[in-house]
Tab-separated table of C-alpha atoms and ligand atoms in Angstrom:
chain	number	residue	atom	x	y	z
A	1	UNK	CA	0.000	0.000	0.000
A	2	UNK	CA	1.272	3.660	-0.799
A	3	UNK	CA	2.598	5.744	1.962
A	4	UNK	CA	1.621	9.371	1.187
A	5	UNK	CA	2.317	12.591	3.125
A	6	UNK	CA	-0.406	14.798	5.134
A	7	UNK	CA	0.017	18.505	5.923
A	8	UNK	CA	-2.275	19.774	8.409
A	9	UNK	CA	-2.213	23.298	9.080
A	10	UNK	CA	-3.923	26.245	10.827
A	11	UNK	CA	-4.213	28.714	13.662
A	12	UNK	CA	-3.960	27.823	16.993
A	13	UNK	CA	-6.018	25.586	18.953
A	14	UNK	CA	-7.509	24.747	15.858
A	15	UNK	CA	-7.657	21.297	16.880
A	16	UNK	CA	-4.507	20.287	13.953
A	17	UNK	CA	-2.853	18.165	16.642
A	18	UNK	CA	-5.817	16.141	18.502
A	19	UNK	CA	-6.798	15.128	14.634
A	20	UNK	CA	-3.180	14.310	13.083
A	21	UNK	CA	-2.848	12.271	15.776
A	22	UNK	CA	-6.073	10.708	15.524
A	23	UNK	CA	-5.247	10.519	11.532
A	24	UNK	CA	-2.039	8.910	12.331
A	25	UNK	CA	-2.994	6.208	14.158
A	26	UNK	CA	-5.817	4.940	11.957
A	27	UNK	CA	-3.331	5.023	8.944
A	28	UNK	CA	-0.602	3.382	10.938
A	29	UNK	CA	1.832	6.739	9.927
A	30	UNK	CA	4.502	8.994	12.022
A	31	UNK	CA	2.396	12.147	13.565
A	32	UNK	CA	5.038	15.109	13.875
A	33	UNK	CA	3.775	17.806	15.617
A	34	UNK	CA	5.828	20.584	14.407
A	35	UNK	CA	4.705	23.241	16.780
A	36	UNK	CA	6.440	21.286	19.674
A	37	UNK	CA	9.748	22.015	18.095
A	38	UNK	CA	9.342	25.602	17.858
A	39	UNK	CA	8.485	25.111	21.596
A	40	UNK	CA	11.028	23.640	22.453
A	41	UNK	CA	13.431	26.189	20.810
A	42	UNK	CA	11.359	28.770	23.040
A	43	UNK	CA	12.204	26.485	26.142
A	44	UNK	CA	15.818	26.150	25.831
A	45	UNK	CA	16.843	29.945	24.827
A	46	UNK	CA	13.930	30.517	27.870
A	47	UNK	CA	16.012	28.040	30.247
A	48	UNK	CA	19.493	29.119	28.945
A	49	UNK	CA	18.858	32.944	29.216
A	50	UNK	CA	19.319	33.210	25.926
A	51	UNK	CA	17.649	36.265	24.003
A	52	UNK	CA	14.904	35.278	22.184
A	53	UNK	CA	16.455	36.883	18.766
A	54	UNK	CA	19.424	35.603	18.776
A	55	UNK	CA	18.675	33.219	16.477
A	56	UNK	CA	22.278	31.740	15.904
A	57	UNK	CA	22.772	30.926	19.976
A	58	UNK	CA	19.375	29.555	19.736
A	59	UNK	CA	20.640	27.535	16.557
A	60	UNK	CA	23.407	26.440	18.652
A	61	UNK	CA	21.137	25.107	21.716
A	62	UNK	CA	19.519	23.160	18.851
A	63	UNK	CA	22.369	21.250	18.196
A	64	UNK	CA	23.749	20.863	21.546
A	65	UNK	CA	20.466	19.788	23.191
A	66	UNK	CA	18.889	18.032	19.840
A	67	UNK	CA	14.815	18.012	19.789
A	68	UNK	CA	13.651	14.257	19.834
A	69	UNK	CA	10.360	12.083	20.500
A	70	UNK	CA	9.578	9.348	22.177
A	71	UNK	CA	6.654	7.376	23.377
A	72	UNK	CA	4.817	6.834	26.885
A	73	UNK	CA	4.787	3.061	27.549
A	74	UNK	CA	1.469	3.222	29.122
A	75	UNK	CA	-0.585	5.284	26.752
A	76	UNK	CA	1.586	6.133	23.421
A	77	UNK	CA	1.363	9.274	24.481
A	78	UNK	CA	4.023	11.485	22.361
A	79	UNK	CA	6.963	12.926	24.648
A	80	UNK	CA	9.278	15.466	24.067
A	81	UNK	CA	13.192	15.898	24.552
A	82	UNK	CA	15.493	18.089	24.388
A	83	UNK	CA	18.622	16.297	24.741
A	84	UNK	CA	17.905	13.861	27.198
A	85	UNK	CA	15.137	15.996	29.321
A	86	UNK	CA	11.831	15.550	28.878
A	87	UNK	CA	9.717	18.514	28.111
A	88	UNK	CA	6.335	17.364	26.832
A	89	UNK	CA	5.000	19.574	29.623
A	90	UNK	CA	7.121	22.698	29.899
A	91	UNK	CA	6.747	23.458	26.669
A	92	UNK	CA	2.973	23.901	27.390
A	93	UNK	CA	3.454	26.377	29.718
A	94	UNK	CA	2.278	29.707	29.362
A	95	UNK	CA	5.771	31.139	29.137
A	96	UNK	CA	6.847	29.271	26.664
A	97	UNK	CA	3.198	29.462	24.894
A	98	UNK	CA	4.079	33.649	24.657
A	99	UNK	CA	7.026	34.093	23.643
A	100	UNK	CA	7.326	30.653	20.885
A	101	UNK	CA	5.591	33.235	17.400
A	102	UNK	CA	8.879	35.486	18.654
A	103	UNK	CA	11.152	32.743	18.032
A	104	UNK	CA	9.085	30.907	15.311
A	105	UNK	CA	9.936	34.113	13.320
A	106	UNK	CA	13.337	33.951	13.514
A	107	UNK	CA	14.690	32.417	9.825
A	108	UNK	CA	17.739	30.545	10.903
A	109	UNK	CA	15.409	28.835	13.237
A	110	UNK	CA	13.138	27.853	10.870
A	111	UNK	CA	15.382	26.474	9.014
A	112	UNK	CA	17.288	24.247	11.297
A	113	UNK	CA	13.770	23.015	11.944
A	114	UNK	CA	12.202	22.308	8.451
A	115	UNK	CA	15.438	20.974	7.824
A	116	UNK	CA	14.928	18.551	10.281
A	117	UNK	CA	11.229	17.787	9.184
A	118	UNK	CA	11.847	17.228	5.683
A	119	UNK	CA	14.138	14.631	7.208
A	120	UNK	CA	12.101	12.987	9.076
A	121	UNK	CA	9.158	12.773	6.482
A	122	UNK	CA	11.627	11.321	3.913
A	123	UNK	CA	9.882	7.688	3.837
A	124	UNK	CA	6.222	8.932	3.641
A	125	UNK	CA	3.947	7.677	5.854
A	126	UNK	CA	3.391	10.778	8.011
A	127	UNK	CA	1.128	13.081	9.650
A	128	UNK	CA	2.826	16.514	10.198
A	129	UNK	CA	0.726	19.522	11.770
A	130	UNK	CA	1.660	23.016	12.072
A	131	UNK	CA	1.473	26.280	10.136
A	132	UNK	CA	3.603	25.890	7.201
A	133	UNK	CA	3.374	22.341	6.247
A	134	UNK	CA	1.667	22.702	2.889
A	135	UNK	CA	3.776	25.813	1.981
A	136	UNK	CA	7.440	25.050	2.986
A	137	UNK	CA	8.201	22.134	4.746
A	138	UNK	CA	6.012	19.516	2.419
A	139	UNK	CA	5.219	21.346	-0.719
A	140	UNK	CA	4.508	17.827	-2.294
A	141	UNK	CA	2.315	16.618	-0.091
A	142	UNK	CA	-0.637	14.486	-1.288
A	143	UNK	CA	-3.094	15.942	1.346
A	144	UNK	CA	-3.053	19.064	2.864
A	145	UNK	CA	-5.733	20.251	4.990
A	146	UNK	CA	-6.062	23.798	6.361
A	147	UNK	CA	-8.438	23.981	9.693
A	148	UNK	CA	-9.845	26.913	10.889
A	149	UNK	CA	-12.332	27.453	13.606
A	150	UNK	CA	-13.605	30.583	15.731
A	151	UNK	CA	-11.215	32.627	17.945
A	152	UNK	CA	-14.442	31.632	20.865
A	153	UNK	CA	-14.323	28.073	19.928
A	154	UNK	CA	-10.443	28.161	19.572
A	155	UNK	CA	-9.951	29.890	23.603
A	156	UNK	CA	-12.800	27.442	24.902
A	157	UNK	CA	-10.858	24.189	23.687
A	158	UNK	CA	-7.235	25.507	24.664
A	159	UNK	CA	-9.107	26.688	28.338
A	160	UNK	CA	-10.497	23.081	28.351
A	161	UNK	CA	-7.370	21.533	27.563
A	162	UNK	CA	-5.301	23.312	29.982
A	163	UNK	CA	-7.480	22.890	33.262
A	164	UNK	CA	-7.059	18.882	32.107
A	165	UNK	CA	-3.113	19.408	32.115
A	166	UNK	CA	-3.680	21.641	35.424
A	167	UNK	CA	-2.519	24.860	33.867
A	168	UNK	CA	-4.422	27.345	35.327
A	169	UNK	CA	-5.796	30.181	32.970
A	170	UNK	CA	-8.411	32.909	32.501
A	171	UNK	CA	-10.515	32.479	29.511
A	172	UNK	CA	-10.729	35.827	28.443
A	173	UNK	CA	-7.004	36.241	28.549
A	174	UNK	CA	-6.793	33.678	26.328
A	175	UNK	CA	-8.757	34.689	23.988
A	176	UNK	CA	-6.784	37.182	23.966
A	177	UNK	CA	-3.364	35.625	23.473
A	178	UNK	CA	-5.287	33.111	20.674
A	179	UNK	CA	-6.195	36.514	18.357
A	180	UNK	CA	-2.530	37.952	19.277
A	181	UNK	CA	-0.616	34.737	18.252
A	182	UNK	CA	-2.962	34.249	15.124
A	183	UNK	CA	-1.604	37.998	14.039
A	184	UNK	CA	1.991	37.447	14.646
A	185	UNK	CA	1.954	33.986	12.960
A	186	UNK	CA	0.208	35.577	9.999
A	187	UNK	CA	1.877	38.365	9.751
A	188	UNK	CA	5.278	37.530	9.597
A	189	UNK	CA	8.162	37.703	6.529
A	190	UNK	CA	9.122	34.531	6.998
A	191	UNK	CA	6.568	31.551	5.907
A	192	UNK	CA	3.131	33.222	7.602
A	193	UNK	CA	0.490	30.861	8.366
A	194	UNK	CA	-1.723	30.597	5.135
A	195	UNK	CA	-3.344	28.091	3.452
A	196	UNK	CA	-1.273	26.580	0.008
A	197	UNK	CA	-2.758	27.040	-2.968
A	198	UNK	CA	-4.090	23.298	-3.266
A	199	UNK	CA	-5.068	22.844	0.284
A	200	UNK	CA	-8.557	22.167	1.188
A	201	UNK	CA	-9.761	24.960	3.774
A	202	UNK	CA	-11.939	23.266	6.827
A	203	UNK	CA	-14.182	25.710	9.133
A	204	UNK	CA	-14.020	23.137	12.394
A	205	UNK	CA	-16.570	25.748	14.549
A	206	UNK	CA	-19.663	23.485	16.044
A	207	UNK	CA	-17.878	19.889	14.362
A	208	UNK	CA	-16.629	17.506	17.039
A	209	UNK	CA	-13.168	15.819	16.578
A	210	UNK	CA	-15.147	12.574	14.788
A	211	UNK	CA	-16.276	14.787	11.903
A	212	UNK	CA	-13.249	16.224	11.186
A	213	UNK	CA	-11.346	13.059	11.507
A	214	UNK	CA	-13.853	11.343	9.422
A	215	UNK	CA	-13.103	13.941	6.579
A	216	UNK	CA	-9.767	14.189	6.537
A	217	UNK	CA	-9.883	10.152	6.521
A	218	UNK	CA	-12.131	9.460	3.696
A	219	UNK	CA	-9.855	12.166	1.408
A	220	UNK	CA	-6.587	10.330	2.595
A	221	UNK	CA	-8.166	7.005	1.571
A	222	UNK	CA	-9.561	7.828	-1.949
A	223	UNK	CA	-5.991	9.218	-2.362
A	224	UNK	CA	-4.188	6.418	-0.873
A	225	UNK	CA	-6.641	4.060	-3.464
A	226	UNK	CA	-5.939	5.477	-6.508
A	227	UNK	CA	-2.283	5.295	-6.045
B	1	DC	O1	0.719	24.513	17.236
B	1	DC	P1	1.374	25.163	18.441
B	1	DC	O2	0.458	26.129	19.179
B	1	DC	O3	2.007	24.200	19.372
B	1	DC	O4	2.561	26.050	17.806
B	1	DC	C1	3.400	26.844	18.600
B	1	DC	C2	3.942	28.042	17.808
B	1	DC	O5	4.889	27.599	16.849
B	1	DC	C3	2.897	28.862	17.054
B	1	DC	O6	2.714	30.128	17.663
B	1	DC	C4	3.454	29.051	15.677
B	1	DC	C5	4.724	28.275	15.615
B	1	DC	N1	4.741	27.271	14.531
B	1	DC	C6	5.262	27.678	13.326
B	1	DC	O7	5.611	28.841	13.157
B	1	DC	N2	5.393	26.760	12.327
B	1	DC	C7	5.009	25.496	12.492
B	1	DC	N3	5.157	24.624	11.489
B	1	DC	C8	4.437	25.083	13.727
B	1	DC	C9	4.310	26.011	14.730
């Protein structure tokens, strides 16, 4: 059977990762969440006190503490490393959470990292989520899906989500922070969150998790089918 690529893309809390995982698992592919890389950039030059544009000393944390994933034994849960700490939940944080569209803009950055995920989605056979995927990092890819959904809908899910993690946050702060990373992500020189030309645009507002997943499946398998 063929092993094709998907690029999932859009704002945040646009509920990209909950459904390339999802996607992932029923194809039996790699999910790469590519926003927990620019995370954990955000964490290390956060940790080292390292300014948060200077892109090559963040470059060089990169490569002396190298981004990796793992899995939880008892759930498959994805973890995160840097080096050999695990940061799956630091890099949730709210600190890290305002300050990562500072360093996502910074171009040497980005490239370290695409670099990195073209790598890893070499062989095919991979769900990758984040804000570029369809534009830069997997130009080629069979699917790409662009998901949008209400700033509302958007700060009620990440509110949700945190009080399950035990962050603590105010929902109108959020909201807040949702419509202020949203501008900076699509406003900036270097590959701004957009849609690619041949990606197919998904409003996500009032549609639970099965709908979307159900879409996105049923165009990955007429795909996978005819090739
Ligand atoms: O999806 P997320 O909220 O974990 O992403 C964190 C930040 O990383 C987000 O503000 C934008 C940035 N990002 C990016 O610029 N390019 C990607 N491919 C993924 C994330």
């Amino acid at each position: 059977m063929t092993s094709i690529k998907i690029a999932i893309d859009g704002p945040a809390s646009s509920g990209k990762s909950t459904v390339a995982k999802l996607i992932a698992k029923k194809l039996g592919y790699v999910y790469l969440d590519t926003g927990a890389m620019y995370r954990s950039a955000t964490y290390l030059a956060l940790q080292n006190d390292t300014s948060l544009t200077d892109e090559r000393a963040i470059v060089k944390l990169l490569k002396d503490y190298p981004i990796s994933f793992g899995r939880r034994k008892d759930d498959s849960e994805q973890l995160v490393f840097v080096g050999d700490v695990e940061v799956s939940h630091p890099i949730r944080e709210n600190e890290v959470t305002n300050n990562v569209s500072t360093v996502a803009a910074l171009p040497l950055v980005r490239k370290t990292l695409v670099d990195l995920q073209q790598q890893l989605a070499k062989k095919g056979g991979i769900v990758m989520d984040g804000r570029d995927i369809g534009t830069v990092v997997l130009p080629d890819a069979e699917l790409k899906i662009f998901l949008i959904a209400s700033v509302e809908e958007r700060a009620e899910r990440r509110y949700r989500e945190n009080l399950e993690k035990g962050i603590q946050t105010d929902f109108n702060t959020l909201k807040k922070e949702i419509a202020e990373r949203d501008y900076k992500d699509s406003h900036r020189k270097i590959s701004p969150l957009k849609p690619a030309a041949d990606a197919i645009t998904f409003d996500t507002t009032g549609i639970d998790i099965a709908g979307v997943v159900n879409f996105i499946e049923k165009k990955a398998q007429n795909i996978i089918d005819r090739s």
